[in-house]
Amino acid sequence: MNSTRLVRAAIAGLALTGLLSACGGSGSGSGGSDAASGPVTLPFWGWANGQEAVVKAFNAAHKDVQLKYTKVTDQLTMQKQLTNAVKAGNAPCLVQNTAEYVTSWVAQGALADITKYVGTAKDRFNPGSWSAAQVQGRLYGVPTSSSPNFTIYRTDVFQKYGLKAPTTWDEFIAAGKVLKKHGVKITNYAGEDPSTLEVLAMQAGAHWYAIDGDSWKVDFQDAGTLKAAGVIQQIIDDDLDSTLSFADYAAVQRNYDSGGTATRQISTWQMAGMVQNFTKSFGKWALAPWPAFAGEAAKTPAGTNLTGSVTLVTQQCAHQQQAAEAALWMSTDSGAVKTMASPTTGNGVMPALADSSAYVDEAISQKLLGANYTPAKKVVTDSLGTVTTDWTFGPDWTAMFTELQSGWAKVVSKQQKVTDLLAHMQQWTVNDLKSRGISVKG
């Protein structure tokens, strides 16, 4: 079955099969052995710090199943290497990934439906993380980490100018106007990173992709997206943002450290970069909830690459049940979870578990927050309860996001409006899906 037919068949079967692979079967399979030759061996690809230690602990605790770990450079490299492996028929059994890629891999028939193996574990995970491993209610992996999102802000700068942490985007903009008078920016919009637009749209209830019967529905101009666009456009028009590129990561961090920019909307894992690069502002930062839209309850976007990781099981794995159970162990074993949650032994990410409160101490920095450390723990815990769970990533997400990046750079540099970019993305995404032989409305 060629790739075009595979995508068409997968999408055509959406309503009945939940994007199950059109080819079926358990695949020719990577990994494994029989009882006579020894334990089943499951190849596992990932990039996160701490995974090698987790694999070592898993192997020590299991006689019949062993993991063989290969470290990949990063998530973009992972997509390229996995593409080649799937084409060659030798994909690993287990793959670390993030939510935005799951639908694309399912549509290509690359992932195994593991609902029957570990679907009963749902209550052990928080809803946002669990939904990230699903497509149309079917489970294709096990969530490994979650992404509590919040605002981190300079308390000394805010106090100097009589400001309080913004609770709404209107207050955020108002604070930005005050700070501007004193040469301070309220936020930073990097020209290569349109995730700001995505996460605000997500928070506002937008749905760029949705499944409608046996077709995809595309809408980059719904009410939620336009609401998000209005906030971003006002920040850009009023020059409330710095525009430092993350290509010069050290410069971005120096800007925050020196008080040039006073807030960030981030998650726990990004605090590690601040700790590693700051020299002046330790103890001067505090956390506050993600700003809400006026008149609306708190709602935290699930994020893009901010979204927690998932461990996916491939269709070509000959031992899908063992792979699913191994993924579940890595996400729920207390020792494994602690290893990954620590910024020292892992990535400093929050677990995907329903109750992650025991790991908050590990995931945030007392050095960075100083006296604001204790109240920050509640901000992190509370944010996990308001994460968006109904966002859908489309089957061409990677290509779409690349196109979005090009247009976002023009938005940040004031060469076009956010609404211009959205109109372009609407037409571009519909055409792109059609070119792939995928049924689309929009």
Coordinates of C-alpha atoms in Angstrom, one line a residue:
M1 CA 0.0 0.0 0.0
N2 CA 1.6 3.3 -1.1
S3 CA 1.6 6.3 1.2
T4 CA -1.1 8.2 -0.6
R5 CA -3.6 5.3 -0.4
L6 CA -2.6 4.8 3.2
V7 CA -3.5 8.3 4.2
R8 CA -6.7 8.3 2.2
A9 CA -7.8 5.0 3.7
A10 CA -6.9 6.1 7.2
I11 CA -8.8 9.3 6.8
A12 CA -11.8 7.7 5.1
G13 CA -12.1 5.3 8.1
L14 CA -12.0 8.1 10.7
A15 CA -15.6 7.9 11.8
L16 CA -15.6 4.1 12.4
T17 CA -12.1 3.2 13.2
G18 CA -10.6 6.2 15.0
L19 CA -7.8 6.6 12.5
L20 CA -6.6 3.0 12.8
S21 CA -4.0 1.9 10.3
A22 CA -5.6 0.9 7.0
C23 CA -3.0 -1.9 6.6
G24 CA -3.8 -3.7 9.8
G25 CA -1.6 -6.5 11.4
S26 CA 1.1 -6.2 13.9
G27 CA 3.8 -5.5 11.5
S28 CA 6.9 -7.4 10.5
G29 CA 8.3 -6.0 13.7
S30 CA 11.4 -4.7 15.3
G31 CA 12.7 -6.2 18.5
G32 CA 11.9 -9.4 20.2
S33 CA 12.8 -13.1 20.5
D34 CA 11.1 -16.3 21.5
A35 CA 11.2 -18.0 24.8
A36 CA 13.9 -20.4 23.7
S37 CA 16.4 -17.6 22.8
G38 CA 15.8 -15.3 25.8
P39 CA 13.8 -12.3 26.7
V40 CA 11.9 -10.0 24.3
T41 CA 14.1 -7.0 23.3
L42 CA 12.3 -3.8 22.5
P43 CA 14.2 -1.0 20.7
F44 CA 13.4 2.4 22.2
W45 CA 14.3 5.7 20.6
G46 CA 14.2 9.0 22.6
W47 CA 16.1 12.2 23.3
A48 CA 15.3 13.2 26.8
N49 CA 17.9 13.4 29.6
G50 CA 17.3 10.6 32.1
Q51 CA 15.9 8.0 29.8
E52 CA 19.0 5.9 29.8
A53 CA 18.8 5.6 33.6
V54 CA 15.1 4.7 33.4
V55 CA 15.9 2.0 30.8
K56 CA 18.6 0.6 33.0
A57 CA 16.1 0.4 35.9
F58 CA 13.5 -1.2 33.8
N59 CA 15.9 -3.9 32.5
A60 CA 17.0 -4.6 36.1
A61 CA 13.3 -5.1 37.2
H62 CA 12.2 -7.3 34.2
K63 CA 13.5 -10.7 33.1
D64 CA 11.3 -11.4 30.2
V65 CA 11.4 -8.0 28.5
Q66 CA 14.4 -5.8 27.9
L67 CA 14.7 -2.3 26.4
K68 CA 17.4 -1.4 24.0
Y69 CA 17.8 2.4 24.1
T70 CA 19.1 4.7 21.3
K71 CA 19.4 8.4 22.0
V72 CA 18.3 10.7 19.1
T73 CA 19.5 14.3 18.9
D74 CA 16.1 16.0 19.3
Q75 CA 12.5 15.8 18.3
L76 CA 12.9 17.1 14.7
T77 CA 15.7 14.6 14.1
M78 CA 13.4 11.9 15.5
Q79 CA 10.7 12.6 12.9
K80 CA 13.3 12.3 10.1
Q81 CA 14.8 9.1 11.4
L82 CA 11.5 7.5 12.2
T83 CA 10.2 8.3 8.6
N84 CA 13.2 6.4 7.2
A85 CA 12.8 3.5 9.6
V86 CA 9.1 3.1 8.8
K87 CA 9.8 3.1 5.1
A88 CA 12.5 0.5 5.6
G89 CA 10.3 -1.7 7.7
N90 CA 12.5 -1.6 10.8
A91 CA 10.9 1.0 13.0
P92 CA 11.7 0.7 16.8
C93 CA 9.0 -0.6 19.1
L94 CA 9.0 2.5 21.3
V95 CA 9.4 6.1 20.3
Q96 CA 9.5 9.3 22.4
N97 CA 7.5 12.0 20.7
T98 CA 5.3 15.0 21.4
A99 CA 1.6 15.5 20.8
E100 CA 1.7 17.5 17.6
Y101 CA 3.1 14.5 15.7
V102 CA 0.7 11.8 16.9
T103 CA -2.1 12.3 14.4
S104 CA 0.3 12.5 11.4
W105 CA 1.9 9.2 12.4
V106 CA -1.4 7.6 12.9
A107 CA -2.6 8.8 9.5
Q108 CA 0.5 7.2 8.0
G109 CA -0.3 3.9 9.6
A110 CA 2.9 4.0 11.6
L111 CA 1.5 3.6 15.1
A112 CA -0.2 0.7 16.9
D113 CA -3.6 1.1 18.7
I114 CA -2.7 0.0 22.3
T115 CA -6.0 0.8 23.9
K116 CA -6.7 -2.8 24.7
Y117 CA -3.4 -3.2 26.5
V118 CA -3.2 -0.1 28.7
G119 CA -6.5 1.8 28.2
T120 CA -7.6 0.9 31.7
A121 CA -4.8 3.1 33.1
K122 CA -6.6 6.3 32.1
D123 CA -7.4 7.3 35.7
R124 CA -3.7 7.2 36.6
F125 CA -3.0 10.2 34.3
N126 CA -4.2 13.8 34.1
P127 CA -6.8 14.4 31.4
G128 CA -4.6 16.8 29.3
S129 CA -1.7 14.3 29.1
W130 CA -4.0 11.4 28.4
S131 CA -5.7 13.1 25.5
A132 CA -2.3 13.9 24.0
A133 CA -1.7 10.2 23.4
Q134 CA -5.0 9.7 21.7
V135 CA -6.6 10.2 18.3
Q136 CA -10.4 9.8 18.1
G137 CA -10.5 8.1 21.4
R138 CA -8.0 5.4 20.6
L139 CA -4.7 5.2 22.4
Y140 CA -1.4 5.1 20.5
G141 CA 1.1 5.7 23.3
V142 CA 1.5 6.4 27.0
P143 CA 1.9 10.0 28.2
T144 CA 5.2 10.5 30.0
S145 CA 5.1 14.1 31.1
S146 CA 2.7 17.1 31.3
S147 CA 3.2 20.8 30.7
P148 CA 1.8 23.0 33.3
N149 CA 1.9 26.5 31.8
F150 CA 2.0 29.7 33.7
T151 CA 3.5 33.2 33.8
I152 CA 6.9 33.9 35.4
Y153 CA 7.5 37.6 36.1
R154 CA 10.1 39.9 37.6
T155 CA 8.7 40.9 41.0
D156 CA 11.2 43.8 41.5
V157 CA 10.3 45.3 38.2
F158 CA 6.6 45.0 38.8
Q159 CA 6.8 46.4 42.3
K160 CA 9.0 49.4 41.1
Y161 CA 6.3 50.5 38.8
G162 CA 3.3 49.7 41.0
L163 CA 2.1 46.7 39.0
K164 CA 0.5 43.4 40.0
A165 CA 0.7 40.1 38.2
P166 CA -1.8 40.3 35.3
T167 CA -4.8 38.0 35.7
T168 CA -6.3 38.7 32.2
W169 CA -4.8 39.5 28.8
D170 CA -6.3 43.0 29.1
E171 CA -4.3 43.5 32.3
F172 CA -1.3 42.1 30.6
I173 CA -1.5 44.7 27.9
A174 CA -2.1 47.5 30.3
A175 CA 0.9 46.4 32.3
G176 CA 2.9 46.3 29.1
K177 CA 2.0 49.9 28.4
V178 CA 3.3 51.0 31.8
L179 CA 6.5 49.1 31.4
K180 CA 7.1 50.5 27.9
K181 CA 7.3 54.0 29.4
H182 CA 10.4 52.8 31.4
G183 CA 12.1 50.9 28.5
V184 CA 10.9 47.5 29.6
K185 CA 9.1 45.0 27.4
I186 CA 6.3 42.8 28.8
T187 CA 7.1 39.7 26.7
N188 CA 9.3 38.4 23.9
Y189 CA 8.0 37.3 20.5
A190 CA 10.7 35.4 18.5
G191 CA 10.2 35.6 14.8
E192 CA 10.8 31.9 14.3
D193 CA 8.3 30.8 17.0
P194 CA 4.6 31.1 16.2
S195 CA 3.6 28.9 19.2
T196 CA 2.4 32.0 20.9
L197 CA -0.4 32.3 18.3
E198 CA -1.2 28.6 18.6
V199 CA -1.4 28.5 22.3
L200 CA -3.5 31.6 22.7
A201 CA -5.8 30.3 20.0
M202 CA -6.0 27.0 21.9
Q203 CA -6.8 28.8 25.1
A204 CA -9.5 30.9 23.4
G205 CA -11.3 27.7 22.3
A206 CA -10.1 27.6 18.7
H207 CA -9.9 24.5 16.6
W208 CA -7.7 24.8 13.6
Y209 CA -8.3 21.1 12.8
A210 CA -11.4 19.1 13.5
I211 CA -12.8 15.8 12.3
D212 CA -16.1 16.1 10.6
G213 CA -17.5 12.7 9.5
D214 CA -15.0 11.2 7.1
S215 CA -13.2 14.5 6.4
W216 CA -11.0 17.0 8.1
K217 CA -12.4 20.5 8.8
V218 CA -9.9 23.4 8.8
D219 CA -10.6 26.8 10.4
F220 CA -7.9 29.3 11.1
Q221 CA -10.4 32.1 11.3
D222 CA -12.8 31.0 14.0
A223 CA -13.9 33.2 16.9
G224 CA -11.3 31.9 19.3
T225 CA -8.4 32.4 16.9
L226 CA -9.5 35.9 16.1
K227 CA -9.7 36.7 19.8
A228 CA -6.1 35.5 20.3
A229 CA -5.0 37.4 17.2
G230 CA -6.5 40.6 18.7
V231 CA -4.4 40.3 21.8
I232 CA -1.2 39.5 19.9
Q233 CA -1.7 42.3 17.4
Q234 CA -2.2 44.9 20.1
I235 CA 1.0 43.9 21.8
I236 CA 2.9 44.1 18.5
D237 CA 1.3 47.4 17.4
D238 CA 2.0 49.0 20.7
D239 CA 5.7 47.8 20.7
L240 CA 5.2 46.0 24.0
D241 CA 7.3 43.0 22.9
S242 CA 11.0 42.4 22.4
T243 CA 11.8 40.4 19.3
L244 CA 14.9 38.4 20.3
S245 CA 15.5 35.2 18.4
F246 CA 16.1 32.0 20.3
A247 CA 18.9 31.4 17.8
D248 CA 20.9 33.5 20.2
Y249 CA 19.6 31.7 23.3
A250 CA 22.1 33.4 25.6
A251 CA 21.1 36.9 24.5
V252 CA 17.4 36.1 25.3
Q253 CA 18.4 34.9 28.7
R254 CA 20.5 37.9 29.4
N255 CA 17.6 40.1 28.4
Y256 CA 15.4 38.5 31.1
D257 CA 18.2 38.5 33.6
S258 CA 18.9 42.2 33.2
G259 CA 15.2 43.1 33.4
G260 CA 14.8 44.1 29.7
T261 CA 11.8 41.9 29.4
A262 CA 9.7 41.3 32.5
T263 CA 7.5 38.2 31.9
R264 CA 7.4 34.8 30.1
Q265 CA 4.6 32.3 29.6
I266 CA 6.4 29.0 30.2
S267 CA 6.4 25.6 31.7
T268 CA 8.6 24.0 34.4
W269 CA 11.2 22.6 32.1
Q270 CA 12.1 26.0 30.6
M271 CA 13.1 27.3 34.1
A272 CA 16.2 25.2 33.9
G273 CA 17.6 27.4 31.1
M274 CA 17.0 30.5 33.2
V275 CA 18.8 29.0 36.2
Q276 CA 21.7 27.9 34.0
N277 CA 22.1 31.3 32.3
F278 CA 21.2 34.0 34.9
T279 CA 23.7 35.8 37.1
K280 CA 21.8 38.8 38.4
S281 CA 18.1 38.1 39.1
F282 CA 17.9 35.0 41.3
G283 CA 15.2 35.3 43.9
K284 CA 13.4 38.1 41.9
W285 CA 11.0 35.9 40.0
A286 CA 7.5 34.6 40.9
L287 CA 4.9 32.5 39.2
A288 CA 1.3 33.6 38.4
P289 CA -1.5 31.8 36.6
W290 CA -1.7 32.1 32.8
P291 CA -3.7 35.2 32.0
A292 CA -7.4 34.6 31.1
F293 CA -9.5 36.3 28.4
A294 CA -11.8 38.9 30.0
G295 CA -14.9 37.4 31.5
E296 CA -13.7 33.8 31.1
A297 CA -12.5 31.2 33.6
A298 CA -8.9 30.3 33.8
K299 CA -7.9 27.9 31.0
T300 CA -4.4 26.8 30.3
P301 CA -3.3 25.9 26.8
A302 CA -1.8 22.4 26.3
G303 CA 1.0 23.9 24.3
T304 CA 2.9 22.7 21.3
N305 CA 6.4 21.4 22.1
L306 CA 5.4 22.5 25.6
T307 CA 3.0 19.7 25.6
G308 CA 4.2 16.7 27.6
S309 CA 5.9 13.9 25.8
V310 CA 4.3 10.5 24.9
T311 CA 6.0 7.1 24.4
L312 CA 4.5 5.8 21.2
V313 CA 4.2 2.1 20.1
T314 CA 4.8 1.5 16.4
Q315 CA 2.8 -0.7 14.1
Q316 CA 5.8 -2.6 13.0
C317 CA 6.6 -3.7 16.5
A318 CA 6.2 -7.5 16.8
H319 CA 5.5 -7.3 20.5
Q320 CA 3.0 -4.5 20.9
Q321 CA 1.6 -5.6 24.2
Q322 CA 5.0 -5.8 25.9
A323 CA 5.9 -2.5 24.4
A324 CA 2.7 -0.8 25.7
E325 CA 3.3 -2.3 29.1
A326 CA 6.9 -1.1 29.2
A327 CA 5.8 2.4 28.2
L328 CA 3.3 2.3 31.1
W329 CA 5.9 1.2 33.5
M330 CA 8.3 4.1 32.5
S331 CA 5.5 6.6 33.1
T332 CA 4.2 5.3 36.4
D333 CA 7.1 3.6 38.3
S334 CA 7.9 6.0 41.1
G335 CA 11.6 5.8 40.6
A336 CA 11.4 6.3 36.9
V337 CA 9.1 9.3 37.3
K338 CA 11.3 10.9 39.9
T339 CA 14.4 10.5 37.6
M340 CA 12.7 12.3 34.8
A341 CA 11.1 15.0 37.0
S342 CA 14.4 16.1 38.5
P343 CA 16.3 18.8 36.6
T344 CA 19.5 17.1 37.8
T345 CA 18.9 13.5 36.6
G346 CA 16.2 14.2 34.0
N347 CA 14.6 17.1 32.1
G348 CA 12.9 18.8 35.0
V349 CA 9.5 18.0 33.5
M350 CA 6.3 17.4 35.4
P351 CA 5.0 13.8 35.3
A352 CA 1.8 13.0 33.4
L353 CA 0.2 11.5 36.5
A354 CA -3.2 12.5 37.8
D355 CA -1.5 13.6 41.0
S356 CA 1.9 15.1 40.4
S357 CA 2.0 17.3 43.5
A358 CA 4.8 15.2 45.0
Y359 CA 7.1 16.2 42.1
V360 CA 6.5 19.9 42.1
D361 CA 9.4 20.5 44.5
E362 CA 11.7 18.8 42.0
A363 CA 10.5 20.6 38.9
I364 CA 10.7 24.3 40.0
S365 CA 13.8 26.2 41.1
Q366 CA 14.1 27.6 44.6
K367 CA 17.2 29.4 43.5
L368 CA 15.3 31.2 40.8
L369 CA 12.2 32.0 42.9
G370 CA 13.6 32.7 46.3
A371 CA 10.9 33.7 48.8
N372 CA 8.3 33.1 46.0
Y373 CA 9.1 29.4 45.8
T374 CA 6.4 28.0 48.2
P375 CA 3.4 29.9 46.6
A376 CA 4.7 28.9 43.1
K377 CA 4.0 25.3 43.9
K378 CA 0.3 25.9 44.1
V379 CA 0.4 27.8 40.8
V380 CA 2.0 24.9 39.1
T381 CA -0.4 22.3 40.6
D382 CA -3.5 24.4 39.8
S383 CA -2.5 24.9 36.2
L384 CA -2.6 21.2 35.6
G385 CA -6.3 21.2 36.4
T386 CA -7.2 23.8 33.7
V387 CA -5.3 22.3 30.7
T388 CA -7.1 22.3 27.3
T389 CA -8.0 18.7 26.3
D390 CA -10.0 19.2 23.1
W391 CA -7.3 20.4 20.7
T392 CA -6.6 18.3 17.6
F393 CA -3.4 18.3 15.7
G394 CA -3.9 17.8 11.9
P395 CA -2.3 15.1 9.7
D396 CA 0.0 17.7 8.0
W397 CA 0.9 19.5 11.2
T398 CA 4.7 19.6 10.6
A399 CA 4.3 21.1 7.1
M400 CA 1.6 23.5 8.3
F401 CA 3.7 24.7 11.2
T402 CA 6.7 25.4 8.9
E403 CA 4.5 27.5 6.7
L404 CA 3.2 29.3 9.8
Q405 CA 6.7 30.1 10.9
S406 CA 7.4 31.9 7.7
G407 CA 4.4 34.1 8.1
W408 CA 4.9 34.7 11.8
A409 CA 8.3 36.2 11.1
K410 CA 6.5 38.8 9.0
V411 CA 3.9 39.5 11.7
V412 CA 6.6 40.1 14.3
S413 CA 8.4 42.5 12.0
K414 CA 5.2 44.3 11.2
Q415 CA 5.2 43.4 7.5
Q416 CA 1.7 41.9 7.8
K417 CA -1.1 41.6 10.4
V418 CA -2.0 38.4 12.3
T419 CA -5.3 38.2 10.4
D420 CA -3.4 38.3 7.1
L421 CA -1.4 35.3 8.2
L422 CA -4.5 33.5 9.3
A423 CA -6.2 34.0 6.0
H424 CA -3.2 32.7 4.2
M425 CA -2.9 29.6 6.5
Q426 CA -6.6 28.8 5.9
Q427 CA -6.1 28.6 2.2
W428 CA -2.7 27.0 2.4
T429 CA -3.7 24.2 4.8
V430 CA -6.8 23.3 2.8
N431 CA -4.8 23.1 -0.4
D432 CA -2.0 21.1 1.3
L433 CA -4.4 18.5 2.6
K434 CA -6.1 18.2 -0.8
S435 CA -2.7 17.7 -2.4
R436 CA -2.0 14.8 -0.1
G437 CA -5.3 13.1 -1.2
I438 CA -7.0 13.9 2.1
S439 CA -10.7 14.8 2.3
V440 CA -11.0 18.3 3.7
K441 CA -13.6 20.9 4.4
G442 CA -12.9 24.6 5.0

